[in-house]
PDB file of C-alpha atoms in Angstrom:
ATOM      1  CA  MET F   1      48.896 -10.957  -6.270  1.00 86.00           C
ATOM      2  CA  ALA F   2      47.360 -10.045  -2.902  1.00 92.00           C
ATOM      3  CA  SER F   3      49.705  -8.334  -0.471  1.00 92.00           C
ATOM      4  CA  THR F   4      48.821 -10.571   2.497  1.00 96.00           C
ATOM      5  CA  ALA F   5      49.008 -14.317   3.020  1.00 96.00           C
ATOM      6  CA  ASP F   6      45.358 -14.332   4.116  1.00 98.00           C
ATOM      7  CA  GLY F   7      44.360 -12.444   0.988  1.00 97.00           C
ATOM      8  CA  ARG F   8      46.216 -14.889  -1.238  1.00 96.00           C
ATOM      9  CA  GLU F   9      44.584 -17.857   0.477  1.00 98.00           C
ATOM     10  CA  LEU F  10      41.139 -16.278   0.145  1.00 98.00           C
ATOM     11  CA  THR F  11      41.691 -15.757  -3.584  1.00 97.00           C
ATOM     12  CA  ARG F  12      42.864 -19.347  -3.987  1.00 97.00           C
ATOM     13  CA  ALA F  13      39.854 -20.675  -2.061  1.00 98.00           C
ATOM     14  CA  HIS F  14      37.473 -18.457  -3.997  1.00 98.00           C
ATOM     15  CA  GLN F  15      38.800 -19.728  -7.316  1.00 97.00           C
ATOM     16  CA  ALA F  16      38.387 -23.306  -6.134  1.00 97.00           C
ATOM     17  CA  GLN F  17      34.772 -22.582  -5.177  1.00 98.00           C
ATOM     18  CA  GLN F  18      34.048 -21.020  -8.545  1.00 97.00           C
ATOM     19  CA  LEU F  19      35.587 -23.976 -10.366  1.00 97.00           C
ATOM     20  CA  ARG F  20      33.366 -26.314  -8.358  1.00 98.00           C
ATOM     21  CA  ILE F  21      30.372 -24.318  -9.549  1.00 98.00           C
ATOM     22  CA  ALA F  22      31.640 -24.679 -13.113  1.00 97.00           C
ATOM     23  CA  THR F  23      31.991 -28.425 -12.695  1.00 97.00           C
ATOM     24  CA  ALA F  24      28.516 -28.695 -11.210  1.00 98.00           C
ATOM     25  CA  VAL F  25      26.750 -26.672 -13.898  1.00 98.00           C
ATOM     26  CA  THR F  26      28.599 -28.562 -16.637  1.00 97.00           C
ATOM     27  CA  ALA F  27      27.303 -31.873 -15.287  1.00 98.00           C
ATOM     28  CA  GLU F  28      23.790 -30.496 -14.958  1.00 98.00           C
ATOM     29  CA  VAL F  29      23.517 -29.097 -18.487  1.00 98.00           C
ATOM     30  CA  ARG F  30      25.099 -32.252 -19.905  1.00 97.00           C
ATOM     31  CA  ALA F  31      22.284 -34.278 -18.355  1.00 97.00           C
ATOM     32  CA  LEU F  32      19.661 -31.866 -19.706  1.00 98.00           C
ATOM     33  CA  TRP F  33      21.161 -31.874 -23.206  1.00 97.00           C
ATOM     34  CA  ALA F  34      19.315 -35.122 -23.926  1.00 96.00           C
ATOM     35  CA  ARG F  35      16.053 -33.151 -23.778  1.00 96.00           C
ATOM     36  CA  LEU F  36      17.100 -31.394 -26.976  1.00 97.00           C
ATOM     37  CA  ASP F  37      15.904 -33.684 -29.769  1.00 97.00           C
ATOM     38  CA  VAL F  38      18.048 -33.395 -32.875  1.00 96.00           C
ATOM     39  CA  ASP F  39      15.149 -34.790 -34.941  1.00 95.00           C
ATOM     40  CA  ASP F  40      12.799 -32.109 -33.610  1.00 97.00           C
ATOM     41  CA  LEU F  41      14.909 -29.109 -32.626  1.00 97.00           C
ATOM     42  CA  ASP F  42      12.104 -26.556 -32.917  1.00 97.00           C
ATOM     43  CA  GLY F  43       9.669 -28.660 -30.938  1.00 98.00           C
ATOM     44  CA  SER F  44      12.056 -29.673 -28.162  1.00 98.00           C
ATOM     45  CA  THR F  45      13.836 -26.331 -27.713  1.00 97.00           C
ATOM     46  CA  PRO F  46      11.266 -24.513 -25.502  1.00 97.00           C
ATOM     47  CA  TYR F  47      11.213 -27.124 -22.730  1.00 97.00           C
ATOM     48  CA  TRP F  48      14.961 -27.757 -22.987  1.00 98.00           C
ATOM     49  CA  LEU F  49      15.708 -24.040 -22.871  1.00 97.00           C
ATOM     50  CA  ALA F  50      13.420 -23.377 -19.909  1.00 97.00           C
ATOM     51  CA  THR F  51      14.905 -26.134 -17.757  1.00 97.00           C
ATOM     52  CA  THR F  52      18.504 -25.468 -18.769  1.00 97.00           C
ATOM     53  CA  SER F  53      18.187 -21.705 -18.234  1.00 96.00           C
ATOM     54  CA  THR F  54      16.789 -22.310 -14.756  1.00 95.00           C
ATOM     55  CA  VAL F  55      19.808 -24.426 -13.842  1.00 96.00           C
ATOM     56  CA  VAL F  56      22.348 -21.960 -15.245  1.00 96.00           C
ATOM     57  CA  ASP F  57      20.639 -18.918 -13.716  1.00 95.00           C
ATOM     58  CA  ARG F  58      20.660 -20.625 -10.316  1.00 95.00           C
ATOM     59  CA  ARG F  59      24.383 -21.354 -10.599  1.00 96.00           C
ATOM     60  CA  THR F  60      24.994 -17.759 -11.745  1.00 96.00           C
ATOM     61  CA  LEU F  61      23.420 -16.464  -8.550  1.00 95.00           C
ATOM     62  CA  GLU F  62      25.474 -18.939  -6.540  1.00 97.00           C
ATOM     63  CA  SER F  63      28.632 -17.643  -8.230  1.00 97.00           C
ATOM     64  CA  GLU F  64      27.559 -14.100  -7.383  1.00 96.00           C
ATOM     65  CA  ARG F  65      26.988 -14.956  -3.713  1.00 96.00           C
ATOM     66  CA  VAL F  66      30.319 -16.758  -3.422  1.00 97.00           C
ATOM     67  CA  ALA F  67      32.116 -13.753  -4.891  1.00 97.00           C
ATOM     68  CA  GLY F  68      30.283 -11.369  -2.578  1.00 97.00           C
ATOM     69  CA  ALA F  69      31.380 -13.299   0.514  1.00 97.00           C
ATOM     70  CA  TYR F  70      34.943 -13.494  -0.814  1.00 98.00           C
ATOM     71  CA  LEU F  71      35.138  -9.754  -1.481  1.00 97.00           C
ATOM     72  CA  SER F  72      34.135  -8.845   2.052  1.00 96.00           C
ATOM     73  CA  GLU F  73      36.676 -11.175   3.640  1.00 97.00           C
ATOM     74  CA  TYR F  74      39.381 -10.288   1.121  1.00 98.00           C
ATOM     75  CA  ARG F  75      39.064  -6.541   1.653  1.00 97.00           C
ATOM     76  CA  PHE F  76      39.349  -7.014   5.417  1.00 97.00           C
ATOM     77  CA  ALA F  77      42.449  -9.181   4.970  1.00 97.00           C
ATOM     78  CA  GLU F  78      44.081  -6.645   2.662  1.00 97.00           C
ATOM     79  CA  ILE F  79      43.220  -3.274   4.271  1.00 97.00           C
ATOM     80  CA  GLY F  80      41.529  -4.085   7.589  1.00 97.00           C
ATOM     81  CA  ALA F  81      38.061  -2.878   6.594  1.00 96.00           C
ATOM     82  CA  ARG F  82      35.101  -4.650   5.088  1.00 93.00           C
ATOM     83  CA  GLY F  83      33.078  -3.273   2.201  1.00 91.00           C
ATOM     84  CA  GLU F  84      29.682  -3.866   0.644  1.00 92.00           C
ATOM     85  CA  PRO F  85      29.941  -5.958  -2.528  1.00 94.00           C
ATOM     86  CA  VAL F  86      28.128  -4.791  -5.646  1.00 93.00           C
ATOM     87  CA  LEU F  87      26.192  -7.876  -6.744  1.00 90.00           C
ATOM     88  CA  ARG F  88      26.079  -7.922 -10.521  1.00 85.00           C
ATOM     89  CA  ALA F  89      24.912 -11.262 -11.918  1.00 78.00           C
ATOM     90  CA  PRO F  90      23.574 -11.398 -15.491  1.00 79.00           C
ATOM     91  CA  THR F  91      19.777 -11.458 -15.464  1.00 75.00           C
ATOM     92  CA  SER F  92      19.253 -14.430 -17.780  1.00 77.00           C
ATOM     93  CA  ALA F  93      21.257 -16.991 -19.709  1.00 88.00           C
ATOM     94  CA  ALA F  94      18.489 -17.944 -22.141  1.00 93.00           C
ATOM     95  CA  LEU F  95      19.721 -16.143 -25.269  1.00 93.00           C
ATOM     96  CA  ALA F  96      23.337 -17.295 -24.916  1.00 94.00           C
ATOM     97  CA  LEU F  97      22.208 -20.864 -24.308  1.00 96.00           C
ATOM     98  CA  GLN F  98      19.872 -20.896 -27.283  1.00 96.00           C
ATOM     99  CA  LEU F  99      22.582 -19.593 -29.614  1.00 96.00           C
ATOM    100  CA  ALA F 100      25.142 -22.109 -28.362  1.00 96.00           C
ATOM    101  CA  GLY F 101      22.625 -24.962 -28.330  1.00 97.00           C
ATOM    102  CA  PRO F 102      19.929 -25.501 -30.970  1.00 97.00           C
ATOM    103  CA  VAL F 103      21.016 -22.581 -33.158  1.00 97.00           C
ATOM    104  CA  ARG F 104      24.555 -23.957 -33.293  1.00 97.00           C
ATOM    105  CA  VAL F 105      23.320 -27.457 -34.095  1.00 98.00           C
ATOM    106  CA  LYS F 106      21.330 -26.070 -37.010  1.00 97.00           C
ATOM    107  CA  GLN F 107      24.339 -24.110 -38.260  1.00 97.00           C
ATOM    108  CA  LEU F 108      26.523 -27.217 -38.255  1.00 97.00           C
ATOM    109  CA  ILE F 109      23.890 -29.239 -40.070  1.00 97.00           C
ATOM    110  CA  SER F 110      23.480 -26.473 -42.644  1.00 97.00           C
ATOM    111  CA  ALA F 111      27.241 -26.555 -43.172  1.00 97.00           C
ATOM    112  CA  GLY F 112      26.974 -30.213 -44.182  1.00 97.00           C
ATOM    113  CA  MET F 113      27.623 -32.052 -40.924  1.00 97.00           C
ATOM    114  CA  ASP F 114      25.660 -35.204 -40.128  1.00 97.00           C
ATOM    115  CA  PRO F 115      22.865 -34.321 -37.634  1.00 96.00           C
ATOM    116  CA  GLU F 116      24.052 -36.705 -34.922  1.00 96.00           C
ATOM    117  CA  GLN F 117      27.632 -35.515 -35.315  1.00 97.00           C
ATOM    118  CA  ALA F 118      26.477 -31.885 -35.197  1.00 97.00           C
ATOM    119  CA  TYR F 119      24.482 -32.638 -32.043  1.00 97.00           C
ATOM    120  CA  ARG F 120      27.540 -34.086 -30.305  1.00 95.00           C
ATOM    121  CA  ALA F 121      29.921 -31.412 -31.564  1.00 95.00           C
ATOM    122  CA  ALA F 122      27.698 -28.561 -30.370  1.00 97.00           C
ATOM    123  CA  ARG F 123      27.371 -30.040 -26.892  1.00 96.00           C
ATOM    124  CA  THR F 124      31.060 -29.665 -26.007  1.00 93.00           C
ATOM    125  CA  LYS F 125      31.130 -25.958 -26.835  1.00 93.00           C
ATOM    126  CA  PHE F 126      27.707 -25.503 -25.248  1.00 97.00           C
ATOM    127  CA  GLU F 127      28.900 -26.849 -21.918  1.00 97.00           C
ATOM    128  CA  GLY F 128      31.694 -24.279 -21.936  1.00 96.00           C
ATOM    129  CA  VAL F 129      29.254 -21.473 -22.715  1.00 96.00           C
ATOM    130  CA  ALA F 130      26.968 -22.567 -19.887  1.00 97.00           C
ATOM    131  CA  SER F 131      29.914 -22.664 -17.487  1.00 97.00           C
ATOM    132  CA  ARG F 132      31.088 -19.222 -18.613  1.00 95.00           C
ATOM    133  CA  GLN F 133      27.600 -17.809 -18.193  1.00 95.00           C
ATOM    134  CA  ALA F 134      27.319 -19.162 -14.658  1.00 96.00           C
ATOM    135  CA  LEU F 135      30.718 -17.881 -13.552  1.00 96.00           C
ATOM    136  CA  MET F 136      29.986 -14.403 -14.890  1.00 94.00           C
ATOM    137  CA  GLY F 137      27.927 -13.940 -11.739  1.00 95.00           C
ATOM    138  CA  GLY F 138      31.112 -13.832  -9.690  1.00 96.00           C
ATOM    139  CA  ARG F 139      33.310 -12.227 -12.334  1.00 95.00           C
ATOM    140  CA  LEU F 140      30.988  -9.278 -12.868  1.00 93.00           C
ATOM    141  CA  THR F 141      30.491  -8.876  -9.129  1.00 95.00           C
ATOM    142  CA  ILE F 142      34.241  -8.577  -8.565  1.00 95.00           C
ATOM    143  CA  ALA F 143      34.601  -6.106 -11.425  1.00 93.00           C
ATOM    144  CA  ALA F 144      31.677  -3.936 -10.316  1.00 92.00           C
ATOM    145  CA  THR F 145      32.745  -3.967  -6.665  1.00 95.00           C
ATOM    146  CA  SER F 146      36.329  -3.094  -7.497  1.00 93.00           C
ATOM    147  CA  GLN F 147      35.154  -0.273  -9.737  1.00 92.00           C
ATOM    148  CA  ARG F 148      33.005   1.185  -6.942  1.00 93.00           C
ATOM    149  CA  ASP F 149      35.689   0.758  -4.265  1.00 95.00           C
ATOM    150  CA  ARG F 150      37.753   3.949  -3.938  1.00 93.00           C
ATOM    151  CA  ARG F 151      40.532   2.078  -2.183  1.00 95.00           C
ATOM    152  CA  SER F 152      40.973  -0.380  -5.064  1.00 95.00           C
ATOM    153  CA  ILE F 153      43.409   0.432  -7.864  1.00 94.00           C
ATOM    154  CA  GLY F 154      41.671  -2.072 -10.160  1.00 93.00           C
ATOM    155  CA  TRP F 155      41.307  -5.800 -10.544  1.00 94.00           C
ATOM    156  CA  ARG F 156      43.525  -8.344 -12.218  1.00 94.00           C
ATOM    157  CA  ARG F 157      42.999 -11.611 -14.072  1.00 95.00           C
ATOM    158  CA  VAL F 158      43.852 -14.712 -12.028  1.00 96.00           C
ATOM    159  CA  THR F 159      44.460 -17.765 -14.210  1.00 96.00           C
ATOM    160  CA  ASP F 160      43.857 -21.376 -13.257  1.00 93.00           C
ATOM    161  CA  GLY F 161      47.590 -22.082 -13.601  1.00 92.00           C
ATOM    162  CA  ASN F 162      47.317 -23.496 -17.108  1.00 93.00           C
ATOM    163  CA  PRO F 163      45.950 -20.639 -19.214  1.00 96.00           C
ATOM    164  CA  CYS F 164      45.546 -20.238 -22.927  1.00 96.00           C
ATOM    165  CA  ALA F 165      47.687 -17.558 -24.555  1.00 96.00           C
ATOM    166  CA  PHE F 166      44.854 -15.019 -24.530  1.00 95.00           C
ATOM    167  CA  CYS F 167      44.195 -15.378 -20.797  1.00 96.00           C
ATOM    168  CA  ALA F 168      47.928 -15.248 -20.084  1.00 96.00           C
ATOM    169  CA  MET F 169      48.138 -12.005 -22.035  1.00 95.00           C
ATOM    170  CA  LEU F 170      45.334 -10.487 -19.965  1.00 95.00           C
ATOM    171  CA  ALA F 171      46.932 -11.715 -16.731  1.00 95.00           C
ATOM    172  CA  SER F 172      50.276 -10.200 -17.739  1.00 94.00           C
ATOM    173  CA  ARG F 173      48.781  -6.714 -17.514  1.00 93.00           C
ATOM    174  CA  GLY F 174      48.134  -6.832 -13.780  1.00 93.00           C
ATOM    175  CA  PRO F 175      45.388  -4.720 -12.120  1.00 93.00           C
ATOM    176  CA  VAL F 176      44.656  -2.422 -15.057  1.00 92.00           C
ATOM    177  CA  TYR F 177      40.966  -3.324 -15.315  1.00 92.00           C
ATOM    178  CA  ARG F 178      38.512  -0.859 -13.831  1.00 86.00           C
ATOM    179  CA  ASP F 179      35.409  -0.402 -15.991  1.00 73.00           C
ATOM    180  CA  ALA F 180      33.022  -3.247 -15.226  1.00 60.00           C
ATOM    181  CA  SER F 181      31.010  -2.759 -18.416  1.00 57.00           C
ATOM    182  CA  THR F 182      33.639  -2.444 -21.137  1.00 58.00           C
ATOM    183  CA  ALA F 183      36.960  -3.775 -19.826  1.00 67.00           C
ATOM    184  CA  GLU F 184      38.800  -6.279 -21.983  1.00 76.00           C
ATOM    185  CA  GLY F 185      39.499  -8.056 -18.711  1.00 81.00           C
ATOM    186  CA  LEU F 186      35.902  -9.291 -18.767  1.00 87.00           C
ATOM    187  CA  LYS F 187      36.464 -11.340 -21.926  1.00 90.00           C
ATOM    188  CA  TYR F 188      36.216 -14.917 -20.684  1.00 93.00           C
ATOM    189  CA  HIS F 189      36.014 -17.751 -23.206  1.00 93.00           C
ATOM    190  CA  ALA F 190      34.112 -21.018 -22.948  1.00 92.00           C
ATOM    191  CA  HIS F 191      35.698 -23.491 -20.508  1.00 92.00           C
ATOM    192  CA  CYS F 192      37.781 -20.633 -18.994  1.00 94.00           C
ATOM    193  CA  GLY F 193      39.066 -21.272 -15.463  1.00 94.00           C
ATOM    194  CA  CYS F 194      40.111 -17.698 -14.691  1.00 96.00           C
ATOM    195  CA  THR F 195      38.799 -15.541 -11.877  1.00 96.00           C
ATOM    196  CA  ALA F 196      39.638 -11.998 -10.786  1.00 95.00           C
ATOM    197  CA  GLU F 197      41.193 -10.313  -7.758  1.00 96.00           C
ATOM    198  CA  PRO F 198      40.912  -6.677  -6.609  1.00 96.00           C
ATOM    199  CA  MET F 199      44.177  -4.937  -5.822  1.00 96.00           C
ATOM    200  CA  TYR F 200      44.813  -2.355  -3.106  1.00 96.00           C
ATOM    201  CA  THR F 201      48.594  -2.100  -3.344  1.00 94.00           C
ATOM    202  CA  GLU F 202      51.221  -2.210  -6.067  1.00 92.00           C
ATOM    203  CA  TRP F 203      51.115  -5.425  -8.061  1.00 92.00           C
ATOM    204  CA  GLU F 204      54.000  -7.864  -7.697  1.00 91.00           C
ATOM    205  CA  PRO F 205      53.813 -10.602 -10.354  1.00 93.00           C
ATOM    206  CA  THR F 206      54.194 -14.202  -9.313  1.00 91.00           C
ATOM    207  CA  GLU F 207      56.777 -16.384 -11.035  1.00 93.00           C
ATOM    208  CA  ALA F 208      54.103 -17.695 -13.390  1.00 93.00           C
ATOM    209  CA  GLU F 209      52.831 -14.197 -14.129  1.00 94.00           C
ATOM    210  CA  GLN F 210      56.355 -13.017 -14.889  1.00 95.00           C
ATOM    211  CA  ARG F 211      56.522 -15.805 -17.463  1.00 96.00           C
ATOM    212  CA  TYR F 212      53.328 -14.456 -19.034  1.00 96.00           C
ATOM    213  CA  ILE F 213      54.851 -10.968 -19.103  1.00 96.00           C
ATOM    214  CA  ASP F 214      58.018 -12.266 -20.754  1.00 95.00           C
ATOM    215  CA  ALA F 215      56.022 -14.258 -23.311  1.00 95.00           C
ATOM    216  CA  TYR F 216      53.924 -11.221 -24.146  1.00 93.00           C
ATOM    217  CA  THR F 217      56.984  -8.964 -24.434  1.00 93.00           C
ATOM    218  CA  ASN F 218      58.734 -11.430 -26.743  1.00 92.00           C
ATOM    219  CA  ALA F 219      55.642 -11.798 -28.905  1.00 92.00           C
ATOM    220  CA  ARG F 220      55.243  -8.040 -29.163  1.00 87.00           C
ATOM    221  CA  TYR F 221      58.797  -7.892 -30.452  1.00 85.00           C
ATOM    222  CA  THR F 222      58.486 -10.724 -32.981  1.00 82.00           C
ATOM    223  CA  ALA F 223      54.928 -10.281 -34.255  1.00 73.00           C
ATOM    224  CA  ARG F 224      54.717  -8.824 -37.751  1.00 71.00           C
ATOM    225  CA  GLN F 225      51.681  -6.816 -36.742  1.00 71.00           C
ATOM    226  CA  LYS F 226      51.204  -5.414 -33.255  1.00 74.00           C
ATOM    227  CA  SER F 227      47.487  -6.035 -32.876  1.00 86.00           C
ATOM    228  CA  VAL F 228      46.321  -8.052 -29.883  1.00 87.00           C
ATOM    229  CA  LYS F 229      45.277 -10.877 -32.207  1.00 89.00           C
ATOM    230  CA  ASP F 230      48.726 -11.097 -33.779  1.00 91.00           C
ATOM    231  CA  VAL F 231      50.568 -10.910 -30.473  1.00 91.00           C
ATOM    232  CA  VAL F 232      48.407 -13.614 -28.909  1.00 93.00           C
ATOM    233  CA  ARG F 233      48.938 -15.785 -31.993  1.00 93.00           C
ATOM    234  CA  ASP F 234      52.696 -15.495 -31.582  1.00 92.00           C
ATOM    235  CA  MET F 235      52.467 -16.224 -27.850  1.00 93.00           C
ATOM    236  CA  ARG F 236      50.502 -19.358 -28.680  1.00 94.00           C
ATOM    237  CA  ARG F 237      52.884 -20.402 -31.439  1.00 92.00           C
ATOM    238  CA  ASN F 238      55.957 -19.910 -29.243  1.00 89.00           C
ATOM    239  CA  GLY F 239      54.594 -22.535 -26.847  1.00 86.00           C
ATOM    240  CA  GLY F 240      53.957 -22.980 -23.169  1.00 90.00           C
ATOM    241  CA  PHE F 241      50.220 -22.358 -23.081  1.00 95.00           C
ATOM    242  CA  ARG F 242      47.164 -24.592 -23.024  1.00 93.00           C
ATOM    243  CA  ASP F 243      46.330 -23.887 -26.644  1.00 94.00           C
ATOM    244  CA  SER F 244      49.914 -23.981 -27.953  1.00 94.00           C
ATOM    245  CA  PRO F 245      50.531 -26.614 -30.666  1.00 90.00           C
ATOM    246  CA  THR F 246      53.050 -28.475 -28.484  1.00 69.00           C
ATOM    247  CA  THR F 247      50.819 -28.581 -25.415  1.00 51.00           C
ATOM    248  CA  ARG F 248      47.276 -28.727 -26.837  1.00 46.00           C
ATOM    249  CA  ARG F 249      45.257 -31.559 -25.407  1.00 45.00           C
TER     250      ARG F 249
END
């Protein structure tokens, strides 16, 4: 975690701001979902996609701006000098939204699901995709800025306090993420509440993060195969995470 109390508070406040953006964009795309007509997917998609993309793109830029302001204040709190954030929001959400929206509805119907049921089932996942797309504005900005910053040793995953096993595994690694274009640390799933934090000093895990480290270490020991997929599966099966069988909601 951050080395200063001010830095830790800035990270906490930044995460809260990003989660508010996620909540806002989820409500907005839920309201627009009704414009997608399950009885006329091809005909209703263009207008639905245009209006929904506009909303998500606007929230993506908001996420980017929030992260940029956070990075400047955070760097000053941590090392006494401000820096220029590298703004790196995705240019458009249209393709991701189309795949998660009408394309997904069609896939479910083709698989034998009732059209109305497919329409409702796709919406839940779609809202998570829209939220993820919006928050990538801030996530990519933090990654790109940390990569450019010579004083930074990398960035780390910051969970929302109730992570799935995969996010806990990524958080257990600390500030190992540096490449903004290829890092595994940039793998955020739908409905993910994680953010990121640049690090300028040696990482000291919190109590929760030490639990993630212990869970990962135990799973590495017990997993039959040592691939990431197998280790995460064992972490999930052993319990204590959002997607564990004993805690899944």
